[in-house]
XYZ file of C-alpha atoms in Angstrom:
759
model
C 19.727 52.148 19.817
C 19.392 51.166 23.469
C 22.068 48.505 23.997
C 23.514 47.410 27.275
C 26.852 45.594 26.973
C 26.834 42.121 28.382
C 29.010 41.699 31.459
C 30.545 38.554 32.772
C 28.677 37.067 35.710
C 31.472 36.341 38.140
C 29.164 35.714 41.084
C 27.617 32.667 39.422
C 31.033 31.069 39.018
C 31.923 31.953 42.584
C 28.715 30.448 43.935
C 29.179 27.353 41.825
C 32.727 26.941 43.090
C 31.593 27.439 46.673
C 28.850 24.878 46.112
C 31.277 22.237 44.861
C 33.817 23.084 47.536
C 31.144 22.724 50.202
C 29.947 19.493 48.629
C 33.452 18.024 48.539
C 34.156 19.200 52.057
C 30.892 17.692 53.238
C 31.834 14.436 51.545
C 35.210 14.413 53.278
C 33.590 15.218 56.585
C 31.109 12.391 56.023
C 34.032 10.033 55.552
C 35.698 11.432 58.669
C 32.515 10.940 60.674
C 32.498 7.282 59.750
C 36.186 6.801 60.494
C 35.448 4.325 63.251
C 33.353 2.200 60.928
C 36.065 2.404 58.245
C 38.756 1.515 60.785
C 36.604 -1.330 62.098
C 36.090 -2.727 58.609
C 39.801 -2.397 57.861
C 40.686 -4.200 61.108
C 38.083 -6.867 60.358
C 39.543 -7.317 56.869
C 43.017 -7.530 58.388
C 41.925 -10.125 60.929
C 40.111 -12.210 58.324
C 43.136 -12.006 56.026
C 45.455 -13.089 58.825
C 43.185 -16.012 59.689
C 42.955 -17.034 56.037
C 46.731 -16.724 55.600
C 47.275 -18.846 58.706
C 44.937 -21.531 57.354
C 46.345 -21.547 53.819
C 49.089 -24.137 53.258
C 52.389 -23.272 51.608
C 52.568 -23.755 47.843
C 55.728 -24.782 46.002
C 56.343 -24.217 42.296
C 58.833 -26.212 40.210
C 59.747 -25.176 36.677
C 61.029 -27.065 33.650
C 62.145 -25.410 30.406
C 61.707 -26.635 26.834
C 63.445 -25.166 23.785
C 61.676 -25.411 20.442
C 64.076 -26.047 17.551
C 62.638 -24.485 14.385
C 65.627 -25.446 12.226
C 64.720 -29.149 11.856
C 62.797 -30.299 8.805
C 59.060 -30.429 9.295
C 57.222 -33.713 8.932
C 55.637 -34.232 5.502
C 51.859 -34.043 5.915
C 49.465 -36.442 4.234
C 48.284 -35.138 0.883
C 51.166 -32.651 0.558
C 54.460 -32.684 -1.279
C 57.657 -31.464 0.384
C 58.802 -28.304 -1.316
C 62.443 -27.377 -1.877
C 62.064 -23.990 -0.195
C 60.739 -24.023 3.378
C 57.646 -21.957 4.054
C 58.322 -18.999 6.312
C 56.190 -19.278 9.456
C 55.825 -16.977 12.416
C 58.142 -18.335 15.109
C 56.049 -16.856 17.912
C 52.936 -18.580 16.574
C 54.765 -21.920 16.456
C 56.016 -21.592 20.035
C 52.550 -20.570 21.232
C 51.053 -23.595 19.464
C 53.468 -25.893 21.270
C 52.573 -24.243 24.595
C 48.878 -24.832 23.922
C 49.608 -28.483 23.246
C 51.264 -28.768 26.667
C 48.226 -27.113 28.293
C 45.797 -29.444 26.506
C 43.628 -31.882 28.408
C 45.030 -34.800 26.375
C 48.522 -34.263 27.815
C 47.003 -33.992 31.317
C 45.199 -37.326 30.865
C 48.458 -38.907 29.705
C 50.173 -37.594 32.867
C 47.416 -39.096 35.022
C 47.795 -42.478 33.309
C 51.613 -42.377 33.350
C 51.841 -41.567 37.060
C 48.763 -43.611 38.057
C 47.402 -40.617 39.944
C 43.978 -42.254 40.247
C 45.620 -44.604 42.765
C 47.388 -41.789 44.643
C 45.595 -40.940 47.922
C 46.436 -37.268 47.424
C 44.312 -37.208 44.267
C 41.779 -39.914 45.099
C 38.229 -38.653 45.382
C 35.806 -40.252 47.760
C 32.359 -40.233 46.184
C 29.810 -38.199 48.053
C 26.159 -38.813 48.613
C 25.130 -37.237 45.343
C 27.705 -39.257 43.394
C 26.551 -42.498 44.995
C 22.933 -41.619 44.256
C 23.804 -40.867 40.639
C 25.703 -44.148 40.282
C 22.728 -45.988 41.741
C 20.388 -44.376 39.237
C 22.746 -45.229 36.382
C 22.902 -48.829 37.600
C 19.116 -49.136 37.255
C 19.233 -48.151 33.588
C 19.086 -50.728 30.789
C 22.264 -52.536 29.869
C 21.819 -51.584 26.234
C 22.061 -47.886 27.043
C 25.690 -46.715 27.021
C 27.037 -45.474 30.384
C 30.195 -43.587 31.163
C 33.095 -45.572 32.586
C 33.791 -44.647 36.223
C 37.547 -44.957 35.689
C 37.427 -42.580 32.709
C 35.408 -40.096 34.716
C 37.941 -40.270 37.551
C 40.844 -39.762 35.123
C 39.062 -36.788 33.585
C 38.436 -35.286 37.019
C 42.064 -35.628 38.098
C 43.238 -34.246 34.743
C 41.055 -31.168 35.230
C 42.359 -30.770 38.801
C 46.052 -30.901 37.879
C 45.493 -28.624 34.870
C 44.390 -25.876 37.250
C 47.814 -25.915 38.982
C 49.740 -26.024 35.701
C 51.279 -22.860 34.254
C 52.758 -22.855 30.747
C 54.363 -19.582 29.599
C 56.470 -18.644 26.608
C 58.444 -15.563 25.608
C 57.625 -14.133 22.185
C 61.278 -13.109 21.749
C 62.721 -16.549 22.501
C 61.998 -20.183 21.629
C 61.706 -21.228 25.282
C 58.617 -22.647 26.986
C 58.441 -22.701 30.802
C 56.343 -25.481 32.349
C 55.604 -24.765 36.028
C 53.509 -26.802 38.441
C 52.372 -25.669 41.886
C 51.633 -28.118 44.713
C 51.753 -28.264 48.472
C 54.714 -30.662 48.287
C 57.897 -29.524 46.446
C 58.760 -33.082 45.367
C 55.284 -33.611 43.931
C 55.480 -30.257 42.106
C 58.790 -31.242 40.441
C 57.506 -34.728 39.599
C 54.343 -33.411 37.921
C 56.209 -30.667 36.023
C 58.643 -33.247 34.595
C 55.723 -35.600 33.884
C 54.024 -32.930 31.763
C 57.240 -32.346 29.818
C 57.781 -36.076 29.227
C 54.150 -36.613 28.254
C 54.381 -33.747 25.775
C 57.598 -35.116 24.224
C 56.232 -38.661 24.072
C 53.030 -37.465 22.504
C 54.950 -35.400 19.962
C 57.257 -38.342 19.190
C 54.386 -40.755 18.665
C 52.471 -38.318 16.541
C 55.573 -37.579 14.460
C 56.326 -41.250 13.866
C 52.718 -42.029 13.003
C 52.581 -39.054 10.667
C 55.838 -40.104 8.988
C 54.555 -43.647 8.489
C 51.307 -42.384 6.990
C 53.248 -40.033 4.738
C 55.568 -42.853 3.655
C 52.635 -45.112 2.745
C 50.930 -42.341 0.830
C 54.149 -41.457 -1.011
C 54.676 -45.082 -2.042
C 51.251 -45.203 -3.624
C 51.823 -41.884 -5.386
C 55.256 -43.001 -6.645
C 53.731 -46.084 -8.339
C 50.992 -44.054 -9.972
C 53.498 -41.421 -11.154
C 55.737 -44.063 -12.716
C 52.798 -45.394 -14.707
C 52.017 -41.873 -15.886
C 55.682 -41.398 -16.956
C 55.659 -44.639 -18.981
C 52.477 -43.594 -20.702
C 53.923 -40.154 -21.532
C 57.129 -41.591 -23.073
C 55.103 -44.091 -25.113
C 52.949 -41.245 -26.455
C 56.101 -39.334 -27.580
C 57.482 -42.302 -29.459
C 54.134 -43.056 -31.066
C 53.794 -39.490 -32.318
C 57.270 -39.503 -33.839
C 56.433 -42.605 -35.789
C 53.052 -41.318 -36.944
C 54.333 -37.875 -37.975
C 57.610 -39.223 -39.408
C 59.330 -36.433 -37.526
C 63.068 -36.663 -37.060
C 64.575 -34.548 -34.328
C 68.338 -34.204 -34.626
C 70.615 -31.291 -33.998
C 69.794 -28.275 -36.202
C 67.608 -30.188 -38.650
C 64.593 -28.569 -37.151
C 65.907 -25.177 -38.507
C 66.497 -26.208 -42.220
C 62.960 -25.407 -43.488
C 63.087 -22.073 -41.800
C 66.567 -21.324 -43.259
C 65.388 -22.305 -46.754
C 62.362 -20.073 -46.353
C 64.555 -17.171 -45.316
C 66.843 -17.700 -48.391
C 63.832 -17.851 -50.704
C 62.444 -14.661 -49.188
C 65.809 -12.951 -49.789
C 65.841 -14.115 -53.424
C 62.263 -12.960 -53.879
C 63.223 -9.521 -52.658
C 66.182 -9.373 -55.064
C 64.006 -10.489 -58.024
C 61.441 -7.829 -57.195
C 64.164 -5.178 -57.179
C 65.524 -6.426 -60.549
C 62.046 -6.296 -62.090
C 61.412 -2.847 -60.821
C 64.785 -1.589 -62.188
C 64.111 -3.106 -65.649
C 60.648 -1.586 -65.765
C 62.097 1.820 -64.854
C 64.743 1.685 -67.650
C 62.155 0.583 -70.205
C 59.820 3.376 -69.235
C 62.521 6.056 -69.483
C 63.759 4.712 -72.831
C 60.270 4.806 -74.319
C 59.688 8.301 -73.064
C 62.977 9.543 -74.618
C 62.293 7.801 -77.919
C 58.789 9.214 -78.036
C 60.270 12.661 -77.581
C 62.672 12.071 -80.495
C 65.755 11.803 -78.406
C 68.237 9.098 -77.692
C 68.081 7.241 -74.323
C 71.070 7.346 -72.021
C 73.670 4.664 -72.059
C 72.655 3.412 -68.583
C 69.134 2.666 -69.878
C 70.252 0.747 -72.968
C 71.706 -2.723 -73.033
C 74.108 -2.271 -76.053
C 75.415 1.093 -75.053
C 78.904 0.941 -76.857
C 77.394 0.079 -80.257
C 74.787 2.805 -80.070
C 77.473 5.246 -78.990
C 79.542 4.444 -82.074
C 76.444 4.812 -84.274
C 75.750 8.172 -82.728
C 79.322 9.204 -83.477
C 78.953 8.003 -87.121
C 75.764 10.016 -87.522
C 77.456 13.099 -86.151
C 80.429 12.585 -88.453
C 78.144 12.187 -91.496
C 76.242 15.318 -90.602
C 79.441 17.353 -90.300
C 80.588 16.141 -93.674
C 77.223 17.130 -95.237
C 77.571 20.501 -93.660
C 81.038 20.940 -95.076
C 79.872 19.942 -98.623
C 76.932 22.327 -98.691
C 79.185 24.936 -100.378
C 79.756 22.742 -103.443
C 76.128 22.991 -104.427
C 73.051 20.896 -103.900
C 73.747 18.626 -106.880
C 77.270 17.864 -106.075
C 77.829 14.104 -106.126
C 79.804 14.101 -102.990
C 77.124 16.093 -101.207
C 74.494 13.673 -102.352
C 76.689 10.795 -101.301
C 77.183 12.354 -97.882
C 73.456 12.897 -97.466
C 72.833 9.232 -98.374
C 75.448 8.233 -95.742
C 73.692 10.319 -93.106
C 70.398 8.693 -93.893
C 71.994 5.250 -93.816
C 73.612 5.953 -90.439
C 70.365 7.235 -88.941
C 68.566 4.141 -90.303
C 70.969 1.804 -88.585
C 70.758 3.878 -85.352
C 66.980 3.535 -85.267
C 67.218 -0.180 -85.847
C 69.726 -0.509 -83.022
C 67.499 1.547 -80.686
C 64.519 -0.666 -81.509
C 66.582 -3.723 -80.766
C 67.783 -2.245 -77.413
C 64.183 -1.434 -76.465
C 63.197 -4.992 -77.227
C 65.988 -6.237 -75.003
C 64.683 -4.067 -72.198
C 61.193 -5.494 -72.597
C 62.646 -9.010 -72.594
C 64.499 -8.236 -69.318
C 61.275 -6.997 -67.750
C 59.445 -10.177 -68.749
C 62.242 -12.344 -67.450
C 62.395 -10.537 -64.096
C 58.607 -10.753 -63.706
C 58.618 -14.475 -64.395
C 61.476 -15.050 -61.975
C 59.647 -13.036 -59.254
C 56.464 -15.055 -59.733
C 58.408 -18.308 -59.464
C 60.098 -17.171 -56.253
C 56.731 -16.052 -54.817
C 55.285 -19.493 -55.420
C 58.300 -21.098 -53.812
C 58.054 -18.874 -50.717
C 54.396 -19.761 -50.211
C 55.250 -23.426 -50.519
C 58.065 -23.135 -47.987
C 55.792 -21.244 -45.585
C 53.299 -24.095 -45.552
C 56.086 -26.567 -44.922
C 57.512 -24.520 -42.066
C 54.087 -24.122 -40.415
C 53.501 -27.833 -40.536
C 56.926 -28.542 -39.084
C 56.362 -26.075 -36.274
C 53.042 -27.706 -35.339
C 54.653 -31.100 -35.193
C 57.522 -29.727 -33.145
C 55.129 -27.928 -30.708
C 53.154 -31.076 -30.114
C 56.355 -33.010 -29.595
C 57.598 -30.362 -27.166
C 54.318 -30.564 -25.245
C 54.596 -34.293 -24.915
C 58.202 -33.967 -23.827
C 57.323 -31.248 -21.254
C 54.581 -33.425 -19.809
C 56.982 -36.309 -19.517
C 59.603 -34.045 -17.901
C 57.078 -32.745 -15.331
C 56.070 -36.279 -14.453
C 59.727 -37.218 -14.147
C 60.389 -34.268 -11.790
C 57.341 -35.132 -9.695
C 58.549 -38.698 -9.459
C 61.915 -37.438 -8.245
C 60.292 -35.212 -5.566
C 58.091 -38.060 -4.402
C 61.118 -40.311 -4.156
C 63.006 -37.687 -2.124
C 59.983 -37.181 0.151
C 59.643 -40.914 0.641
C 63.283 -41.162 1.611
C 62.870 -38.233 4.041
C 59.754 -39.783 5.618
C 61.624 -43.057 6.087
C 64.506 -41.153 7.678
C 62.189 -39.294 10.068
C 60.371 -42.468 11.014
C 63.672 -44.169 11.744
C 65.228 -41.178 13.490
C 62.434 -40.973 16.158
C 63.350 -37.450 17.322
C 61.408 -34.374 18.321
C 61.891 -30.745 17.408
C 61.627 -29.735 21.104
C 64.262 -30.563 23.672
C 64.362 -30.209 27.444
C 66.767 -27.481 28.476
C 66.225 -27.792 32.240
C 64.322 -30.374 34.233
C 62.239 -29.424 37.256
C 63.829 -29.747 40.680
C 62.167 -29.573 44.139
C 62.262 -26.009 45.449
C 62.549 -25.668 49.252
C 61.306 -22.053 49.360
C 57.510 -21.684 49.033
C 56.202 -19.631 46.143
C 52.847 -18.877 47.686
C 50.507 -17.839 48.926
C 51.555 -14.191 48.842
C 50.510 -13.478 52.394
C 51.608 -9.812 52.541
C 49.746 -9.181 49.298
C 46.629 -10.944 50.580
C 46.742 -9.021 53.853
C 47.338 -5.717 52.086
C 44.624 -6.233 49.497
C 42.132 -7.443 52.097
C 42.808 -4.507 54.381
C 42.714 -2.020 51.522
C 39.564 -3.607 50.125
C 37.801 -3.511 53.480
C 38.878 0.107 53.989
C 37.746 0.987 50.478
C 34.413 -0.694 51.119
C 34.116 1.305 54.336
C 34.920 4.542 52.497
C 32.357 3.745 49.796
C 29.791 2.921 52.476
C 30.638 6.168 54.281
C 30.183 8.107 51.026
C 26.787 6.487 50.484
C 25.799 7.267 54.038
C 27.010 10.843 53.615
C 24.921 11.201 50.467
C 21.884 9.814 52.270
C 22.485 12.143 55.232
C 20.388 15.161 54.223
C 19.567 16.469 57.692
C 20.610 19.711 59.352
C 23.794 19.608 61.402
C 24.220 23.232 62.432
C 22.148 26.241 63.413
C 23.782 28.218 60.629
C 22.467 25.790 58.005
C 18.931 26.205 59.325
C 19.075 30.000 59.218
C 20.677 29.997 55.766
C 18.330 27.524 54.070
C 15.010 28.087 55.838
C 15.187 31.722 56.933
C 14.070 30.668 60.435
C 16.432 31.065 63.361
C 17.596 28.139 65.425
C 16.640 28.640 69.060
C 19.023 26.034 70.455
C 20.716 22.687 69.845
C 19.720 20.028 72.388
C 22.443 17.375 72.949
C 21.572 13.699 72.951
C 21.832 12.164 76.421
C 20.953 8.763 77.813
C 20.624 7.210 81.239
C 24.352 6.462 81.073
C 25.410 10.025 80.204
C 27.929 11.661 82.535
C 27.123 14.809 84.562
C 28.952 17.009 82.044
C 26.634 15.881 79.252
C 23.598 16.488 81.485
C 24.964 19.947 82.241
C 25.267 20.598 78.510
C 21.696 19.417 78.037
C 20.441 21.757 80.778
C 22.292 24.699 79.261
C 20.775 23.997 75.839
C 17.271 23.923 77.362
C 17.968 27.171 79.182
C 19.009 28.579 75.796
C 15.555 27.753 74.457
C 13.903 29.493 77.376
C 16.157 32.534 77.000
C 15.405 32.921 73.297
C 11.669 32.671 74.042
C 11.960 35.421 76.666
C 11.507 33.419 79.835
C 11.385 34.466 82.564
C 11.981 38.256 82.553
C 10.996 39.374 79.053
C 8.139 41.819 78.722
C 6.571 39.849 75.863
C 7.003 36.112 76.301
C 4.628 33.362 75.146
C 2.371 32.055 77.867
C 0.997 29.286 75.636
C 3.750 27.650 73.594
C 3.025 25.144 70.829
C 5.750 22.549 70.208
C 5.348 20.538 66.980
C 7.577 18.569 64.577
C 7.699 17.486 60.967
C 7.337 13.745 61.575
C 7.115 11.576 64.701
C 10.079 10.777 66.971
C 11.709 14.177 66.608
C 12.161 14.719 70.385
C 9.386 17.228 71.036
C 8.147 15.296 74.131
C 11.623 15.469 75.622
C 11.797 19.168 74.783
C 8.429 19.893 76.433
C 9.304 18.027 79.601
C 12.738 19.661 79.771
C 11.170 23.125 79.400
C 8.564 22.243 82.057
C 11.349 21.147 84.403
C 13.253 24.362 83.701
C 10.215 26.544 84.383
C 9.262 24.546 87.491
C 12.764 25.051 88.836
C 12.279 28.789 88.405
C 8.986 28.725 90.303
C 6.712 28.861 87.288
C 3.500 26.900 87.410
C 3.565 24.865 84.170
C 0.873 22.840 82.442
C 1.919 20.300 79.788
C -0.831 19.266 77.375
C 0.071 16.186 75.302
C -2.253 16.550 72.287
C -0.417 14.071 70.066
C -2.719 11.156 70.866
C 0.280 8.866 70.508
C -0.892 6.457 73.227
C -3.992 5.710 75.267
C -4.690 7.992 78.192
C -4.019 6.327 81.531
C -5.226 8.654 84.312
C -3.243 8.479 87.529
C -1.666 10.559 90.225
C 0.738 12.404 87.904
C -1.105 12.237 84.559
C -4.718 13.222 83.954
C -6.912 12.568 80.931
C -7.347 15.625 78.757
C -10.781 14.495 77.588
C -12.028 14.091 81.172
C -10.625 17.472 82.215
C -12.288 19.284 79.297
C -15.612 17.441 79.588
C -15.877 17.718 83.419
C -15.634 20.571 85.864
C -12.774 22.507 84.266
C -12.217 24.941 87.144
C -12.056 22.161 89.722
C -9.598 20.135 87.612
C -7.376 23.143 86.993
C -7.425 24.151 90.639
C -6.368 20.638 91.578
C -3.520 20.691 89.019
C -2.343 24.178 89.890
C -0.843 22.981 93.143
C 1.738 20.857 91.335
C 5.040 22.144 89.878
C 4.338 20.396 86.574
C 0.881 19.251 85.601
C 0.385 16.865 82.697
C -2.764 16.272 80.636
C -2.671 13.643 77.906
C -5.195 13.143 75.113
C -6.395 9.734 74.028
C -5.772 7.983 70.749
C -7.913 8.016 67.630
C -9.182 10.772 65.329
C -12.384 11.440 67.346
C -10.517 13.096 70.220
C -9.552 16.095 68.087
C -13.155 16.816 67.104
C -14.112 16.537 70.799
C -11.340 18.725 72.189
C -10.820 21.392 69.567
C -14.106 23.056 70.208
C -15.534 25.794 72.415
C -15.039 23.794 75.627
C -11.348 23.360 74.874
C -11.007 27.098 74.189
C -12.686 27.931 77.518
C -10.494 25.305 79.216
C -7.374 26.911 77.770
C -8.585 30.379 78.842
C -8.994 29.112 82.428
C -5.536 27.493 82.200
C -3.997 30.865 81.322
C -5.349 32.275 84.595
C -4.147 29.438 86.826
C -0.740 28.591 85.170
C 2.193 30.765 84.262
C 3.129 28.722 81.137
C 1.122 26.210 79.115
C 3.135 23.889 76.847
C 1.114 22.147 74.112
C 2.778 19.178 72.417
C 1.083 19.107 68.996
C 0.955 16.233 66.503
C 3.423 16.191 63.554
C 2.534 19.003 61.183
C 3.183 16.961 58.018
C 0.850 14.140 59.088
C -2.280 15.696 60.596
C -3.972 19.081 60.440
C -4.692 19.327 64.198
C -1.772 21.710 64.564
C -3.862 24.506 62.967
C -6.519 25.028 65.725
C -3.915 24.436 68.413
C -1.605 27.051 66.881
C -4.422 29.617 66.756
C -4.962 29.173 70.493
C -1.196 29.498 71.197
C 1.010 32.553 71.555
C 4.019 31.074 69.718
C 5.017 27.922 67.878
C 8.338 26.063 67.962
C 9.388 23.364 65.467
C 11.463 20.442 66.777
C 13.855 18.988 64.166
C 16.052 15.985 64.825
C 19.738 16.670 64.244
C 21.200 15.001 61.144
C 18.109 12.820 60.615
C 15.119 14.839 59.442
C 15.558 15.529 55.681
C 15.945 19.160 54.769
C 13.232 18.999 52.130
C 10.837 17.691 54.809
C 11.660 20.645 57.056
C 11.207 23.059 54.139
C 7.865 21.460 53.240
C 6.705 21.674 56.860
C 7.604 25.346 57.111
C 5.847 26.038 53.820
C 2.753 24.238 55.076
C 2.737 26.214 58.301
C 3.125 29.446 56.348
C 0.232 28.426 54.115
C -1.835 27.903 57.296
C -0.785 31.363 58.562
C 1.127 29.828 61.466
C 4.228 31.769 62.406
C 7.104 29.687 63.709
C 9.139 31.448 66.369
C 12.151 29.215 65.750
C 13.554 25.718 65.252
C 15.119 23.560 67.939
C 17.657 20.932 66.812
C 17.171 17.914 69.084
C 19.246 14.822 69.856
C 22.579 16.293 68.729
C 25.296 13.638 68.832
C 28.158 15.516 70.467
C 30.641 12.794 69.565
C 29.991 13.228 65.856
C 29.344 16.946 65.950
C 32.748 17.805 67.349
C 34.307 16.628 64.059
C 32.101 18.857 61.937
C 33.374 22.030 60.314
C 30.787 24.225 62.058
C 31.387 26.642 64.900
C 28.105 26.706 66.792
C 26.655 26.059 70.212
C 27.383 22.326 70.441
C 30.877 22.649 68.991
C 31.747 24.920 71.909
C 30.161 22.437 74.298
C 32.498 19.753 72.966
C 35.550 22.027 72.837
C 35.189 23.123 76.468
C 33.920 19.931 78.002
C 36.241 20.189 81.035
C 34.444 23.419 81.946
C 31.112 21.584 82.119
C 32.683 18.702 84.005
C 34.011 21.122 86.625
C 30.695 23.001 86.717
C 28.677 19.823 87.200
C 30.798 18.837 90.220
C 29.692 21.885 92.296
C 26.137 23.175 92.755
C 25.304 26.424 91.101
C 24.168 29.460 93.039
C 20.653 29.009 94.301
C 20.465 25.293 93.510
C 19.891 22.406 95.907
C 22.941 20.957 97.655
C 21.863 17.358 97.240
C 21.420 15.648 93.914
C 17.816 15.728 92.796
C 16.025 12.427 92.582
C 15.254 10.861 89.264
C 12.210 12.236 87.494
C 9.098 10.099 87.828
C 7.932 8.198 84.838
C 4.824 10.369 84.725
C 7.005 13.370 83.863
C 8.419 11.605 80.821
C 6.815 12.215 77.460
C 5.301 9.452 75.338
C 8.316 9.400 73.031
C 10.674 8.992 75.991
C 8.806 5.992 77.358
C 8.806 4.291 73.948
C 12.581 4.639 73.577
C 13.444 2.049 76.207
C 16.196 1.940 78.806
C 18.381 4.531 77.036
C 15.864 7.374 77.543
C 17.574 10.315 79.226
C 16.837 10.975 82.865
C 15.760 14.587 83.263
C 16.793 15.953 86.621
C 14.905 18.931 88.092
C 17.021 22.022 88.197
C 16.738 24.808 90.790
C 16.109 28.285 89.588
C 19.150 30.361 88.977
């Protein structure tokens, strides 16, 4: 079996780790790039916080403490009866309930009315325009329609305002409530804190007294009704005793039961006697039927029968002794007659004893039947007595319950009267509020710290978002790694205010482009160079003019053809119309332009110019231009927007793609390169334009511009002295005609390109 063991893919994990490390590092670098913005936001937050802290007035907090006493008896509620055992309640819940009462709007309204805060200028509210308009509208309404009282509305407003500055806290492990009030004046803070405590105690006192009075009135009514119920219950007991003729005294209630128990004992004894007599009679009959003599225990006259048995035995022995005298001997005959006589008397006595046994059985049976009848009679009597007693007990229990309820109601009434007269509260003030000279707020260091940290955090978040949105190329290495196309050079961003060192850096970057293209001494170097971009405003006009200036400084006759059609053609001394040059006498126009260091031809606007120029006449014009100029630079339209780059690229020797540093999205560059490859256009390289040296020096890359920034003093020293073969005097500013269309549209910050002498 062909089986290949599976091996762990370590490279995938390594690449994934490198990807996340690069992503995190890029995120950190994005934050570092925006450090000035973050610092500016943090400073702005600090300044705003300082201004706000300076404008905020000092706040003073005074505290008063209340202790809740849970050991005092609770007020009897209406419709309830005070129980002997107190109900166990959660102490924390009780304390929290009291704290909520203090925080209630009712207590705040009482404070407003007690202190007359509606007349205090510090709390008075001047009605605004909207309030006056609303009052005017309400005044026009009918008198029958109810309207809100203005004084009540003002009291409610002030109560809501002071409630916002009130703080009521309680500890779940203690019975203490802290009432704190914050105001701009320490005396006012102490006065309002004490006012809340007093209003709470007064409200609790009034509610307790009112509740006690209501409970007392309710208990009085219940006591009267309960007394009537008790009288009715006692009358029912007495009436039942008379109707049932039931006497309740001591142990008399147990006599019928005792008599029944005695009768049941006697009945048991009679049953045993009957059973014993029947057993003796049965055994005696069985013995007599067998021809024997019953035992003495079974016979009633046992001594007499025993003597008769002895006489019979004696007579039989005498007959036995006289048998030798002969059968006719008188004494023998006399003895035989005596034996018969004795046996006759014995049988008679046995019959009499058996009759006695039968008589005993009948007597015992009769006695048992009589006792059974008596027991049944006593049972009926006992059951009747128990029913009467149970009913009497029920009546007595009802009367006892009513009596107990009457006692509880009386005790509750006395307690309610005591509470109403005592006029005390279960909460007492442990510490009154005093004016505090030290301000409790605002917490200015905290405000400043949070504001600064919040502004810095907002700046960091904004920097992260900007870093995530920044999908452009920032190094030549990134271009080569992701696109497979080499980066020819990185052109720094310069303006009219750039120093000579920055201009020197710019010139060196342009020279780098020329060197990579093979100018001026390479055997194979493009004579017709196409410069295009992905989208507009990528800096290709600046690149073309800088290359033209470089080549002109080296003595190369250069023709710049602006085929973008970005603006209308304005023929003049320095700029000619491309349409006129192609349509007219091409040789004459080119001969006229060949005498200039840099000749510029610009196409007009609109889609019809491409159909007019990209034909046979334009091809012949470009062939003549190759003969009269050393280098022809064609600035093509953006490759992702129009297809005019295709015929221009086929007439060119090489193509260069201008990409704006850190701005053009990478997917746009990749799509542009793919489109050019699909059109069989080979790109010689990519030029990163408008590199911000200030930002780039903080990147993690080591490329051309990072060295420019690292060795800036070298360029500053080099820009102070003329290079070998260059002019001694500073070159004049480049005419506006030498500036590309994108340069002229950028305004006053467009860089000034200075002609450079050939090296």
